[in-house]
Amino acid sequence: MRCVQELVSLFVLAIASNITVVGGTTRFDQEAADMELELRRPQRSWTNIVFTTIANEIVDAGIARDLTEAFVLVIPAFAYHNLLPREEGVDVSFDSDTGIDGGTGYPGHPNAGTSSSVVALA
């Protein structure tokens, strides 16, 4: 199952590299935030319908056991490309042109550093 998860993760990364904006509804998830508070560090937890839909499809296909495991396959790719929905007034950026490996893009990604057409995911 780990090999399939790796392939799905790379597939999602390829999709994310061609997207400019993630649409859908993003909402504060109070229940998840309350769980985080038990760790003595207040955290904000947000859910987005696009990510939840993708994660549900991964779970339904039997690739992940639950939504948490599916989110691990989905969210890092979108985070790498600065596509996570943000709280109003918070500016967080990551230079994906230089990447986390010093300039070649996402480590191991076959299209790292190449340009491609861009689309919005809603």
mmCIF file of N, CA and C in Angstrom, residues 1 4 8 10 25 54 57-58 65 70-71 74 79 83 87 92 97 100 103 106 109 112 114-116 119:
data_model
loop_
_atom_site.group_PDB
_atom_site.id
_atom_site.type_symbol
_atom_site.label_atom_id
_atom_site.label_comp_id
_atom_site.label_asym_id
_atom_site.label_seq_id
_atom_site.Cartn_x
_atom_site.Cartn_y
_atom_site.Cartn_z
ATOM 1 N N MET A 1 0.821 -1.188 0.000
ATOM 2 C CA MET A 1 0.000 0.000 0.000
ATOM 3 C C MET A 1 0.870 1.260 0.000
ATOM 4 N N VAL A 4 1.637 2.522 -3.540
ATOM 5 C CA VAL A 4 0.485 3.191 -4.142
ATOM 6 C C VAL A 4 0.337 4.589 -3.553
ATOM 7 N N VAL A 8 0.347 8.116 -5.580
ATOM 8 C CA VAL A 8 -0.747 9.081 -5.457
ATOM 9 C C VAL A 8 -0.198 10.431 -5.018
ATOM 10 N N LEU A 10 2.765 11.682 -5.564
ATOM 11 C CA LEU A 10 3.442 12.305 -6.706
ATOM 12 C C LEU A 10 2.438 12.785 -7.754
ATOM 13 N N THR A 25 -14.872 26.106 -0.337
ATOM 14 C CA THR A 25 -15.129 26.734 0.950
ATOM 15 C C THR A 25 -14.088 26.291 1.963
ATOM 16 N N ILE A 54 -10.932 15.443 -2.296
ATOM 17 C CA ILE A 54 -9.828 14.627 -2.808
ATOM 18 C C ILE A 54 -9.487 13.533 -1.799
ATOM 19 N N GLU A 57 -11.998 10.698 -1.770
ATOM 20 C CA GLU A 57 -11.824 9.810 -2.924
ATOM 21 C C GLU A 57 -10.674 8.832 -2.688
ATOM 22 N N ILE A 58 -9.612 9.306 -2.065
ATOM 23 C CA ILE A 58 -8.466 8.442 -1.769
ATOM 24 C C ILE A 58 -8.860 7.365 -0.766
ATOM 25 N N ARG A 65 -6.397 4.684 4.933
ATOM 26 C CA ARG A 65 -7.349 4.120 5.900
ATOM 27 C C ARG A 65 -8.388 5.127 6.362
ATOM 28 N N ALA A 70 -5.149 10.257 4.351
ATOM 29 C CA ALA A 70 -5.318 10.789 2.997
ATOM 30 C C ALA A 70 -4.816 12.227 2.902
ATOM 31 N N PHE A 71 -5.073 13.032 3.932
ATOM 32 C CA PHE A 71 -4.594 14.416 3.924
ATOM 33 C C PHE A 71 -3.066 14.472 3.848
ATOM 34 N N VAL A 74 -2.146 14.497 0.313
ATOM 35 C CA VAL A 74 -2.654 15.603 -0.500
ATOM 36 C C VAL A 74 -2.056 16.957 -0.119
ATOM 37 N N ALA A 79 0.816 22.626 -0.303
ATOM 38 C CA ALA A 79 1.606 23.531 0.537
ATOM 39 C C ALA A 79 2.906 23.908 -0.170
ATOM 40 N N LEU A 83 -0.379 26.839 -2.240
ATOM 41 C CA LEU A 83 -1.784 26.798 -2.634
ATOM 42 C C LEU A 83 -2.736 26.518 -1.483
ATOM 43 N N GLU A 87 -5.772 32.244 6.134
ATOM 44 C CA GLU A 87 -6.616 33.110 6.945
ATOM 45 C C GLU A 87 -6.437 34.539 6.449
ATOM 46 N N VAL A 92 1.749 34.198 4.066
ATOM 47 C CA VAL A 92 2.775 33.170 4.193
ATOM 48 C C VAL A 92 3.198 32.810 2.785
ATOM 49 N N ASP A 97 10.236 28.492 -6.731
ATOM 50 C CA ASP A 97 11.214 28.509 -7.812
ATOM 51 C C ASP A 97 12.571 28.026 -7.329
ATOM 52 N N ILE A 100 12.877 23.612 -1.907
ATOM 53 C CA ILE A 100 13.443 23.283 -0.611
ATOM 54 C C ILE A 100 14.781 22.589 -0.748
ATOM 55 N N GLY A 103 17.122 24.916 -5.297
ATOM 56 C CA GLY A 103 16.987 25.416 -6.646
ATOM 57 C C GLY A 103 16.490 24.449 -7.693
ATOM 58 N N TYR A 106 10.926 20.519 -6.281
ATOM 59 C CA TYR A 106 10.553 19.464 -5.339
ATOM 60 C C TYR A 106 11.472 18.271 -5.528
ATOM 61 N N HIS A 109 11.001 15.232 -8.082
ATOM 62 C CA HIS A 109 9.897 15.514 -8.996
ATOM 63 C C HIS A 109 10.445 15.631 -10.406
ATOM 64 N N ALA A 112 10.513 19.190 -12.005
ATOM 65 C CA ALA A 112 10.996 20.270 -11.147
ATOM 66 C C ALA A 112 11.683 21.328 -11.997
ATOM 67 N N THR A 114 10.433 23.157 -14.330
ATOM 68 C CA THR A 114 9.900 23.405 -15.661
ATOM 69 C C THR A 114 8.629 24.219 -15.565
ATOM 70 N N SER A 115 8.338 24.961 -16.599
ATOM 71 C CA SER A 115 7.096 25.730 -16.594
ATOM 72 C C SER A 115 6.006 24.911 -17.272
ATOM 73 N N SER A 116 4.771 25.172 -16.888
ATOM 74 C CA SER A 116 3.651 24.446 -17.475
ATOM 75 C C SER A 116 2.425 25.333 -17.448
ATOM 76 N N VAL A 119 -3.840 26.183 -14.054
ATOM 77 C CA VAL A 119 -5.296 26.174 -13.962
ATOM 78 C C VAL A 119 -5.722 26.403 -12.530
#
